[in-house]
Amino acid sequence: MAFRRLFLLFLAVIDVKCLLMKTTAKLTLIFLFIIGNIFAQQEKGIIGANNWLYNWTEFKPNQKDYGEPTQIITGNITKDTKLTKRNTYLLLGSVFVTNNATLTIEPGTVIIGDYESKASLTISKGATIIADGLETDPIVFTSNRSVKRAGDWGGLIILGDAPTNKFGNGSVASYYTRLDPSSYGYTNFGGENTNCNSGILRYVRIEYAGKRIKGVGYFNGLLLASVGNETVLENIMVSFSAGNSFEIWGGEVNLNKLVSYRSNSNDFKFNFGTQCQLNNSLAIRSPYVSSSNGARCVQIASYDTKENVDFTKSGTAVIAENLTLVNDSEDLKSDIEKGLVKEAVYVGENASFDMNKSVISGFNPAVLLEEKIAINQENLEKIRFTDMYFNNCNGNIFTEYNSNNEDLENWYGNQAFFNVYSKSSNTETFIDLSEKKPDYRLRINKIIASNEVDPDLRLD
């Protein structure tokens, strides 16, 4: 009897130990799941151990005084030239860097674009720009007007010899007024060299660019045409541009830590067979400064008209990771009713777009696909949204002119895509929205997200 009691006691101890082990294992799994969820959310949108917007960005450039110009830049730069921080430069008219020359710009240098002459700087095919600023000493392109506005001057154009999907090569000659015929050759772009190197743009700000050209449209803050993958493009801020902040035609480019702030037109526009990786970048839209045609954070197209492109060449393909796209509305529902808020992302026919670990907050809707795109597996495999954070959008993913998005919601709402949905204000979603030292990383401890598509997320 004593042996039987001892044996039962032994079994009871074993059961308790097993129960404790199981409970501990379950608690460990729950803990790991919670921690995994937190880190997964922290990885969405712009990321960094520290806020990489500090020091080099400027969200109130109208309050900056860059001083009076001490040097003038005009005509063509045909030999290696260096711009120094001790001078402030006035850019007059259409300035081209040609003849395989290199334009070097020291950190902290200020270049002021002239309003009257529609100033612009073009790095022609074969030439190079080395604008390598510092986090604490960025290079600045800005306006010469006392009261600065979007579109005060032209912008910066870089032309390379990487491929496009156009027939033959392209030209940007239409951007320039009264262009001397001898300069037309400096406006050409395109070739077969995906590795071409147009130089470095790093820690650079471009302010109040996008001058309107009669009969053509607008300059862009930064236009990259057929730029190759050895060109360094990172930590670039375009603010208050009347044209697109960043426009990329063809080429093969890697873009890192770009910022577009309050552009009248699109923040990032890709066309003509661009092959691009866009990483850790930010676009902040205001519903009160967008053009009457509407504008998006990201627009992906492979052509303007089919007749101008060669379909044996690659269409536009963009991989975007860790983007934060924000609409800065004080009253989102009212702004949507007034027609001031559009979609954040627009994808055109015959283009590929892979977006992941990104945040889209406060749009109408988050994503719009061109009506010509058939909703089938082949096309949806070319347009991917994974590990996304859709916040406070009036609908998520739609086809143009079609309010029934059930198929798209079923596809992208599948748990295999790891997309999450929420409805929080921007102040609750991001760490700090002050213009002095903004921090657009996610405020994780205030966010409650679900991986289920909530029909109440629509702002009906």
Short mmCIF file of C-alpha atoms in Angstrom, two decimals:
data_model
loop_
_atom_site.label_atom_id
_atom_site.label_comp_id
_atom_site.label_asym_id
_atom_site.label_seq_id
_atom_site.Cartn_x
_atom_site.Cartn_y
_atom_site.Cartn_z
CA MET A 1 0.00 0.00 0.00
CA ALA A 2 2.83 2.38 0.94
CA PHE A 3 4.57 1.64 -2.36
CA ARG A 4 1.31 2.35 -4.28
CA ARG A 5 0.87 5.71 -2.48
CA LEU A 6 4.49 6.63 -3.21
CA PHE A 7 4.04 5.70 -6.86
CA LEU A 8 0.86 7.84 -7.18
CA LEU A 9 2.64 10.75 -5.52
CA PHE A 10 5.46 10.36 -8.01
CA LEU A 11 2.99 10.46 -10.91
CA ALA A 12 1.32 13.56 -9.47
CA VAL A 13 4.67 15.36 -9.27
CA ILE A 14 5.40 14.40 -12.86
CA ASP A 15 1.97 15.71 -13.94
CA VAL A 16 2.57 19.02 -12.14
CA LYS A 17 5.99 19.37 -13.75
CA CYS A 18 4.52 18.60 -17.20
CA LEU A 19 1.71 21.07 -16.61
CA LEU A 20 4.21 23.73 -15.56
CA MET A 21 6.37 22.97 -18.59
CA LYS A 22 3.37 23.19 -20.90
CA THR A 23 2.21 26.43 -19.30
CA THR A 24 5.71 27.87 -19.49
CA ALA A 25 5.96 26.84 -23.13
CA LYS A 26 2.59 28.42 -23.89
CA LEU A 27 3.54 31.63 -22.08
CA THR A 28 6.84 31.69 -23.95
CA LEU A 29 5.05 31.28 -27.28
CA ILE A 30 2.57 34.03 -26.39
CA PHE A 31 5.44 36.31 -25.33
CA LEU A 32 7.36 35.60 -28.52
CA PHE A 33 4.21 36.21 -30.58
CA ILE A 34 3.63 39.59 -28.91
CA ILE A 35 7.27 40.62 -29.25
CA GLY A 36 7.27 39.40 -32.86
CA ASN A 37 4.19 41.47 -33.60
CA ILE A 38 5.74 44.58 -32.06
CA PHE A 39 8.98 44.18 -34.00
CA ALA A 40 7.04 43.38 -37.18
CA GLN A 41 5.13 46.65 -36.79
CA GLN A 42 8.32 48.56 -35.98
CA GLU A 43 9.76 47.37 -39.26
CA LYS A 44 6.91 49.00 -41.20
CA GLY A 45 7.35 52.45 -42.69
CA ILE A 46 10.56 54.43 -42.41
CA ILE A 47 12.96 52.79 -40.00
CA GLY A 48 16.15 53.48 -38.13
CA ALA A 49 17.55 53.15 -34.62
CA ASN A 50 17.51 56.95 -34.61
CA ASN A 51 15.36 59.44 -36.50
CA TRP A 52 17.34 59.96 -39.71
CA LEU A 53 15.34 63.12 -40.54
CA TYR A 54 17.27 65.09 -37.90
CA ASN A 55 19.80 67.76 -38.85
CA TRP A 56 19.76 67.73 -42.65
CA THR A 57 16.02 68.13 -43.47
CA GLU A 58 14.07 71.41 -43.32
CA PHE A 59 10.27 71.52 -43.09
CA LYS A 60 10.04 75.33 -42.91
CA PRO A 61 12.43 76.49 -45.65
CA ASN A 62 10.57 79.80 -46.02
CA GLN A 63 12.05 80.80 -42.68
CA LYS A 64 15.64 80.15 -43.76
CA ASP A 65 17.92 83.02 -44.79
CA TYR A 66 20.67 81.79 -47.10
CA GLY A 67 22.20 85.21 -47.69
CA GLU A 68 22.93 87.07 -50.92
CA PRO A 69 24.70 85.40 -53.87
CA THR A 70 28.40 86.04 -54.22
CA GLN A 71 28.99 84.12 -57.49
CA ILE A 72 26.98 83.57 -60.69
CA ILE A 73 26.70 80.29 -62.60
CA THR A 74 25.50 80.60 -66.20
CA GLY A 75 26.11 79.01 -69.62
CA ASN A 76 27.77 75.60 -69.98
CA ILE A 77 30.22 74.02 -67.57
CA THR A 78 32.65 72.24 -69.90
CA LYS A 79 35.50 71.37 -67.54
CA ASP A 80 35.85 70.03 -64.02
CA THR A 81 34.48 72.66 -61.63
CA LYS A 82 34.16 72.92 -57.86
CA LEU A 83 31.59 74.97 -55.95
CA THR A 84 32.69 75.87 -52.42
CA LYS A 85 30.81 76.48 -49.20
CA ARG A 86 32.34 79.92 -48.71
CA ASN A 87 30.36 81.21 -51.72
CA THR A 88 26.62 81.42 -52.36
CA TYR A 89 25.83 80.81 -56.02
CA LEU A 90 23.11 82.29 -58.23
CA LEU A 91 22.02 79.90 -60.99
CA LEU A 92 21.00 81.86 -64.11
CA GLY A 93 19.12 80.34 -67.06
CA SER A 94 19.65 76.81 -68.38
CA VAL A 95 23.02 75.61 -67.13
CA PHE A 96 24.44 72.39 -68.59
CA VAL A 97 27.39 70.33 -67.33
CA THR A 98 28.83 68.87 -70.54
CA ASN A 99 31.93 67.41 -72.20
CA ASN A 100 32.26 64.61 -69.59
CA ALA A 101 33.04 67.25 -66.96
CA THR A 102 32.53 66.75 -63.23
CA LEU A 103 30.74 69.35 -61.12
CA THR A 104 31.77 68.97 -57.46
CA ILE A 105 29.77 70.75 -54.76
CA GLU A 106 31.16 71.02 -51.24
CA PRO A 107 29.02 70.19 -48.21
CA GLY A 108 27.09 73.22 -46.98
CA THR A 109 27.07 74.98 -50.36
CA VAL A 110 23.94 76.95 -51.30
CA ILE A 111 22.82 77.32 -54.96
CA ILE A 112 19.99 79.78 -55.54
CA GLY A 113 17.82 79.35 -58.65
CA ASP A 114 16.84 82.56 -60.44
CA TYR A 115 13.11 83.17 -60.87
CA GLU A 116 13.14 85.43 -63.94
CA SER A 117 15.40 83.25 -66.10
CA LYS A 118 13.71 79.94 -65.14
CA ALA A 119 17.04 78.67 -63.85
CA SER A 120 17.84 74.97 -64.02
CA LEU A 121 20.87 72.71 -63.73
CA THR A 122 21.26 69.77 -66.12
CA ILE A 123 23.95 67.10 -65.84
CA SER A 124 24.24 65.93 -69.45
CA LYS A 125 24.90 62.37 -70.52
CA GLY A 126 28.52 61.49 -69.78
CA ALA A 127 28.98 64.30 -67.25
CA THR A 128 28.99 63.84 -63.48
CA ILE A 129 27.80 65.64 -60.36
CA ILE A 130 29.42 65.03 -56.98
CA ALA A 131 27.08 66.72 -54.50
CA ASP A 132 28.10 64.84 -51.37
CA GLY A 133 26.80 66.78 -48.40
CA LEU A 134 26.87 65.89 -44.74
CA GLU A 135 24.10 65.20 -42.25
CA THR A 136 25.13 68.34 -40.37
CA ASP A 137 26.01 70.31 -43.51
CA PRO A 138 23.63 69.53 -46.41
CA ILE A 139 23.82 71.05 -49.89
CA VAL A 140 20.84 73.30 -50.67
CA PHE A 141 19.18 74.31 -53.95
CA THR A 142 16.54 76.99 -53.37
CA SER A 143 14.70 80.06 -54.72
CA ASN A 144 15.98 83.65 -54.97
CA ARG A 145 12.62 85.25 -54.23
CA SER A 146 12.02 87.02 -50.94
CA VAL A 147 8.61 85.35 -50.64
CA LYS A 148 9.27 81.83 -51.88
CA ARG A 149 6.65 79.71 -53.61
CA ALA A 150 6.47 76.36 -55.38
CA GLY A 151 7.70 76.68 -58.96
CA ASP A 152 10.03 79.64 -58.42
CA TRP A 153 12.82 78.08 -60.52
CA GLY A 154 13.38 75.02 -62.71
CA GLY A 155 15.05 72.14 -60.95
CA LEU A 156 17.82 69.57 -61.21
CA ILE A 157 18.01 67.15 -64.15
CA ILE A 158 20.45 64.24 -64.47
CA LEU A 159 20.73 62.44 -67.83
CA GLY A 160 22.46 59.09 -68.28
CA ASP A 161 22.91 56.34 -70.85
CA ALA A 162 21.04 53.48 -69.17
CA PRO A 163 18.11 51.90 -71.10
CA THR A 164 14.51 53.02 -71.39
CA ASN A 165 11.63 51.23 -73.10
CA LYS A 166 11.26 54.00 -75.66
CA PHE A 167 12.00 53.56 -79.36
CA GLY A 168 15.44 55.14 -79.69
CA ASN A 169 16.68 57.60 -77.10
CA GLY A 170 14.88 60.47 -75.43
CA SER A 171 15.30 64.21 -75.00
CA VAL A 172 14.32 66.81 -72.41
CA ALA A 173 14.72 69.73 -74.85
CA SER A 174 11.09 70.81 -74.34
CA TYR A 175 11.91 71.91 -70.79
CA TYR A 176 14.10 74.79 -71.93
CA THR A 177 12.95 78.10 -73.40
CA ARG A 178 15.08 79.87 -76.02
CA LEU A 179 17.52 76.97 -76.12
CA ASP A 180 20.44 77.55 -78.47
CA PRO A 181 20.42 74.89 -81.22
CA SER A 182 24.01 74.01 -80.33
CA SER A 183 22.77 72.84 -76.93
CA TYR A 184 20.17 70.34 -78.13
CA GLY A 185 22.68 67.50 -77.93
CA TYR A 186 23.06 68.13 -74.22
CA THR A 187 19.39 67.27 -73.62
CA ASN A 188 19.54 63.66 -74.88
CA PHE A 189 19.37 60.59 -72.66
CA GLY A 190 19.31 56.81 -73.05
CA GLY A 191 21.60 53.97 -74.05
CA GLU A 192 22.47 50.43 -73.02
CA ASN A 193 24.69 50.93 -69.97
CA THR A 194 22.73 49.99 -66.83
CA ASN A 195 25.90 50.54 -64.77
CA CYS A 196 26.49 54.12 -65.85
CA ASN A 197 27.58 56.48 -63.10
CA SER A 198 26.26 60.04 -63.00
CA GLY A 199 27.85 60.75 -59.62
CA ILE A 200 26.54 61.34 -56.10
CA LEU A 201 23.58 63.17 -54.58
CA ARG A 202 23.66 62.72 -50.83
CA TYR A 203 22.36 65.02 -48.09
CA VAL A 204 20.87 67.41 -50.62
CA ARG A 205 17.76 69.61 -50.34
CA ILE A 206 15.86 70.98 -53.36
CA GLU A 207 13.32 73.69 -52.45
CA TYR A 208 10.63 75.57 -54.42
CA ALA A 209 11.50 74.03 -57.80
CA GLY A 210 9.11 73.01 -60.60
CA LYS A 211 8.85 76.13 -62.78
CA ARG A 212 5.96 76.00 -65.25
CA ILE A 213 6.90 75.84 -68.93
CA LYS A 214 4.21 77.12 -71.27
CA GLY A 215 2.75 74.36 -73.44
CA VAL A 216 4.86 71.66 -71.74
CA GLY A 217 4.01 71.48 -68.07
CA TYR A 218 6.33 71.75 -65.12
CA PHE A 219 9.93 71.09 -64.27
CA ASN A 220 10.40 68.51 -61.52
CA GLY A 221 12.37 68.93 -58.34
CA LEU A 222 14.68 66.13 -59.47
CA LEU A 223 14.38 64.37 -62.84
CA LEU A 224 16.48 61.25 -63.38
CA ALA A 225 16.45 60.07 -67.01
CA SER A 226 18.33 56.87 -67.91
CA VAL A 227 20.45 57.09 -64.77
CA GLY A 228 22.48 53.95 -64.00
CA ASN A 229 22.88 51.87 -60.86
CA GLU A 230 26.35 53.11 -59.91
CA THR A 231 24.93 56.57 -59.23
CA VAL A 232 24.53 57.23 -55.49
CA LEU A 233 21.13 58.75 -54.62
CA GLU A 234 20.30 58.96 -50.94
CA ASN A 235 19.22 61.44 -48.27
CA ILE A 236 17.59 63.82 -50.75
CA MET A 237 14.70 66.09 -49.75
CA VAL A 238 12.45 67.86 -52.28
CA SER A 239 10.02 70.34 -50.72
CA PHE A 240 7.33 72.60 -52.16
CA SER A 241 7.80 71.50 -55.78
CA ALA A 242 5.19 72.65 -58.32
CA GLY A 243 6.04 69.66 -60.51
CA ASN A 244 6.74 66.13 -59.35
CA SER A 245 9.24 65.95 -56.51
CA PHE A 246 11.06 62.94 -57.96
CA GLU A 247 10.49 61.77 -61.54
CA ILE A 248 12.38 58.79 -62.93
CA TRP A 249 12.41 57.84 -66.61
CA GLY A 250 14.00 54.52 -67.43
CA GLY A 251 17.40 53.60 -66.08
CA GLU A 252 18.25 51.40 -63.13
CA VAL A 253 18.41 53.26 -59.84
CA ASN A 254 18.61 52.61 -56.12
CA LEU A 255 16.94 55.35 -54.08
CA ASN A 256 17.38 55.51 -50.31
CA LYS A 257 16.06 57.88 -47.63
CA LEU A 258 14.25 60.26 -49.96
CA VAL A 259 11.79 62.84 -48.60
CA SER A 260 9.04 64.59 -50.57
CA TYR A 261 7.25 67.33 -48.67
CA ARG A 262 4.10 69.19 -49.77
CA SER A 263 4.54 68.70 -53.50
CA ASN A 264 1.86 70.18 -55.79
CA SER A 265 2.22 67.13 -58.05
CA ASN A 266 3.32 63.54 -57.49
CA ASP A 267 5.93 62.68 -54.90
CA PHE A 268 7.51 59.74 -56.74
CA LYS A 269 6.69 59.12 -60.41
CA PHE A 270 8.19 56.28 -62.44
CA ASN A 271 7.87 55.78 -66.20
CA PHE A 272 9.44 54.45 -69.43
CA GLY A 273 10.83 51.16 -68.18
CA THR A 274 12.42 52.29 -64.92
CA GLN A 275 14.01 49.49 -62.90
CA CYS A 276 14.11 50.84 -59.36
CA GLN A 277 14.48 49.99 -55.69
CA LEU A 278 13.02 52.68 -53.44
CA ASN A 279 13.87 52.17 -49.78
CA ASN A 280 13.21 53.82 -46.41
CA SER A 281 11.58 56.94 -47.86
CA LEU A 282 8.88 59.41 -46.87
CA ALA A 283 6.15 61.38 -48.68
CA ILE A 284 3.97 63.90 -46.88
CA ARG A 285 1.04 65.31 -48.83
CA SER A 286 -1.13 68.27 -48.00
CA PRO A 287 -4.67 68.29 -49.45
CA TYR A 288 -4.46 72.08 -49.72
CA VAL A 289 -1.48 72.32 -52.09
CA SER A 290 -2.16 69.51 -54.59
CA SER A 291 -2.71 70.45 -58.23
CA SER A 292 -6.26 70.56 -59.62
CA ASN A 293 -5.55 67.31 -61.51
CA GLY A 294 -4.89 65.52 -58.26
CA ALA A 295 -1.58 63.97 -57.31
CA ARG A 296 -0.30 60.79 -55.70
CA CYS A 297 2.52 59.77 -53.46
CA VAL A 298 3.60 57.05 -55.89
CA GLN A 299 2.63 56.73 -59.56
CA ILE A 300 3.87 53.77 -61.60
CA ALA A 301 3.54 53.74 -65.41
CA SER A 302 5.33 52.05 -68.29
CA TYR A 303 4.45 54.68 -70.90
CA ASP A 304 2.35 57.71 -71.69
CA THR A 305 1.15 56.31 -75.02
CA LYS A 306 1.71 52.77 -76.28
CA GLU A 307 2.88 54.01 -79.68
CA ASN A 308 6.06 55.47 -78.16
CA VAL A 309 7.40 52.32 -76.49
CA ASP A 310 9.06 49.10 -77.54
CA PHE A 311 7.28 46.19 -75.86
CA THR A 312 10.28 43.90 -76.40
CA LYS A 313 11.99 45.96 -73.70
CA SER A 314 11.29 45.78 -69.98
CA GLY A 315 8.34 47.66 -68.58
CA THR A 316 8.60 49.72 -65.43
CA ALA A 317 9.32 47.62 -62.33
CA VAL A 318 9.60 49.18 -58.88
CA ILE A 319 10.34 47.49 -55.57
CA ALA A 320 9.42 49.75 -52.65
CA GLU A 321 10.29 48.84 -49.07
CA ASN A 322 9.78 50.74 -45.82
CA LEU A 323 7.91 53.69 -47.27
CA THR A 324 5.75 56.00 -45.19
CA LEU A 325 3.05 57.81 -47.18
CA VAL A 326 1.06 60.34 -45.17
CA ASN A 327 -1.81 62.67 -45.99
CA ASP A 328 -1.71 65.64 -43.62
CA SER A 329 -5.43 66.42 -43.22
CA GLU A 330 -6.83 68.08 -40.12
CA ASP A 331 -10.32 66.86 -41.05
CA LEU A 332 -9.92 63.87 -43.36
CA LYS A 333 -13.62 63.18 -43.91
CA SER A 334 -14.31 66.81 -44.84
CA ASP A 335 -11.30 66.96 -47.17
CA ILE A 336 -12.43 63.78 -48.92
CA GLU A 337 -15.93 65.19 -49.37
CA LYS A 338 -14.41 68.33 -50.93
CA GLY A 339 -12.45 66.17 -53.39
CA LEU A 340 -9.09 67.25 -51.97
CA VAL A 341 -7.78 63.77 -51.13
CA LYS A 342 -6.94 61.13 -53.73
CA GLU A 343 -5.30 57.72 -53.67
CA ALA A 344 -1.76 57.32 -52.33
CA VAL A 345 -0.58 54.84 -54.97
CA TYR A 346 -1.58 54.51 -58.63
CA VAL A 347 -0.39 51.58 -60.75
CA GLY A 348 -0.73 51.63 -64.52
CA GLU A 349 -1.08 48.85 -67.07
CA ASN A 350 1.97 46.73 -67.95
CA ALA A 351 3.90 47.90 -64.89
CA SER A 352 5.15 45.89 -61.91
CA PHE A 353 5.06 47.13 -58.35
CA ASP A 354 6.16 45.26 -55.23
CA MET A 355 5.50 47.22 -52.03
CA ASN A 356 6.22 45.81 -48.61
CA LYS A 357 6.77 46.82 -44.99
CA SER A 358 5.21 50.20 -45.72
CA VAL A 359 2.65 52.55 -44.15
CA ILE A 360 -0.18 54.31 -46.03
CA SER A 361 -2.11 56.70 -43.81
CA GLY A 362 -5.13 58.88 -44.60
CA PHE A 363 -5.94 58.48 -48.32
CA ASN A 364 -8.98 57.95 -50.55
CA PRO A 365 -8.37 55.04 -51.14
CA ALA A 366 -4.91 53.69 -50.32
CA VAL A 367 -4.28 52.18 -53.78
CA LEU A 368 -5.87 52.52 -57.21
CA LEU A 369 -5.17 50.24 -60.17
CA GLU A 370 -5.71 51.49 -63.72
CA GLU A 371 -9.02 50.27 -65.14
CA LYS A 372 -7.20 48.46 -68.00
CA ILE A 373 -5.60 46.02 -65.54
CA ALA A 374 -7.54 42.76 -65.55
CA ILE A 375 -7.98 41.33 -62.05
CA ASN A 376 -6.41 37.92 -62.51
CA GLN A 377 -3.60 35.98 -60.88
CA GLU A 378 -1.03 36.92 -63.54
CA ASN A 379 -1.52 40.65 -62.98
CA LEU A 380 -1.91 40.44 -59.21
CA GLU A 381 1.39 38.58 -58.95
CA LYS A 382 3.03 41.62 -60.61
CA ILE A 383 1.37 44.03 -58.17
CA ARG A 384 2.15 42.95 -54.62
CA PHE A 385 1.39 44.50 -51.24
CA THR A 386 2.84 42.56 -48.31
CA ASP A 387 3.52 43.37 -44.64
CA MET A 388 1.63 46.62 -45.17
CA TYR A 389 0.06 48.94 -42.60
CA PHE A 390 -3.09 50.54 -44.02
CA ASN A 391 -4.28 53.25 -41.65
CA ASN A 392 -7.33 55.51 -41.74
CA CYS A 393 -7.89 55.17 -45.49
CA ASN A 394 -11.27 55.44 -47.19
CA GLY A 395 -10.95 51.94 -48.60
CA ASN A 396 -7.78 50.04 -49.35
CA ILE A 397 -7.25 48.73 -52.90
CA PHE A 398 -9.58 49.43 -55.84
CA THR A 399 -9.66 49.32 -59.61
CA GLU A 400 -10.24 52.69 -61.23
CA TYR A 401 -13.95 53.61 -61.72
CA ASN A 402 -15.07 50.45 -59.91
CA SER A 403 -16.44 50.66 -56.37
CA ASN A 404 -16.68 46.86 -56.03
CA ASN A 405 -13.29 45.75 -54.72
CA GLU A 406 -14.32 42.47 -53.13
CA ASP A 407 -11.91 40.40 -55.25
CA LEU A 408 -9.00 42.68 -54.42
CA GLU A 409 -9.81 42.75 -50.69
CA ASN A 410 -10.05 38.96 -50.64
CA TRP A 411 -6.70 38.67 -52.41
CA TYR A 412 -4.66 41.22 -50.47
CA GLY A 413 -6.56 40.60 -47.24
CA ASN A 414 -5.37 36.99 -47.18
CA GLN A 415 -3.33 36.37 -44.04
CA ALA A 416 -0.47 35.09 -46.19
CA PHE A 417 0.26 38.71 -47.17
CA PHE A 418 0.58 39.83 -43.50
CA ASN A 419 -1.19 43.15 -44.15
CA VAL A 420 -2.72 44.93 -41.17
CA TYR A 421 -5.45 47.57 -40.98
CA SER A 422 -6.14 50.30 -38.48
CA LYS A 423 -8.05 53.53 -37.98
CA SER A 424 -6.01 56.01 -35.98
CA SER A 425 -5.20 59.68 -36.40
CA ASN A 426 -1.74 60.64 -37.63
CA THR A 427 -0.85 62.06 -34.22
CA GLU A 428 -1.62 58.67 -32.66
CA THR A 429 0.18 56.78 -35.42
CA PHE A 430 3.53 58.58 -35.67
CA ILE A 431 6.01 59.60 -32.99
CA ASP A 432 6.19 63.36 -33.61
CA LEU A 433 4.50 65.53 -36.26
CA SER A 434 6.03 68.87 -35.25
CA GLU A 435 7.68 70.72 -38.14
CA LYS A 436 10.72 71.54 -36.03
CA LYS A 437 11.88 67.97 -35.42
CA PRO A 438 9.35 65.58 -36.97
CA ASP A 439 9.67 61.83 -36.50
CA TYR A 440 7.48 59.78 -38.86
CA ARG A 441 8.42 56.38 -37.47
CA LEU A 442 5.47 54.41 -36.10
CA ARG A 443 4.36 55.04 -32.53
CA ILE A 444 4.01 51.35 -31.69
CA ASN A 445 2.67 51.59 -28.15
CA LYS A 446 -0.42 53.51 -29.29
CA ILE A 447 -1.32 51.29 -32.24
CA ILE A 448 -3.90 48.52 -32.20
CA ALA A 449 -3.88 46.81 -35.57
CA SER A 450 -5.68 43.84 -37.05
CA ASN A 451 -4.87 41.57 -39.95
CA GLU A 452 -8.56 41.36 -40.78
CA VAL A 453 -10.04 43.81 -43.27
CA ASP A 454 -12.53 45.91 -41.32
CA PRO A 455 -15.39 47.27 -43.43
CA ASP A 456 -15.80 50.09 -40.90
CA LEU A 457 -12.39 51.46 -41.94
CA ARG A 458 -14.14 53.18 -44.82
CA LEU A 459 -15.06 56.75 -44.01
CA ASP A 460 -18.68 56.51 -45.12
#
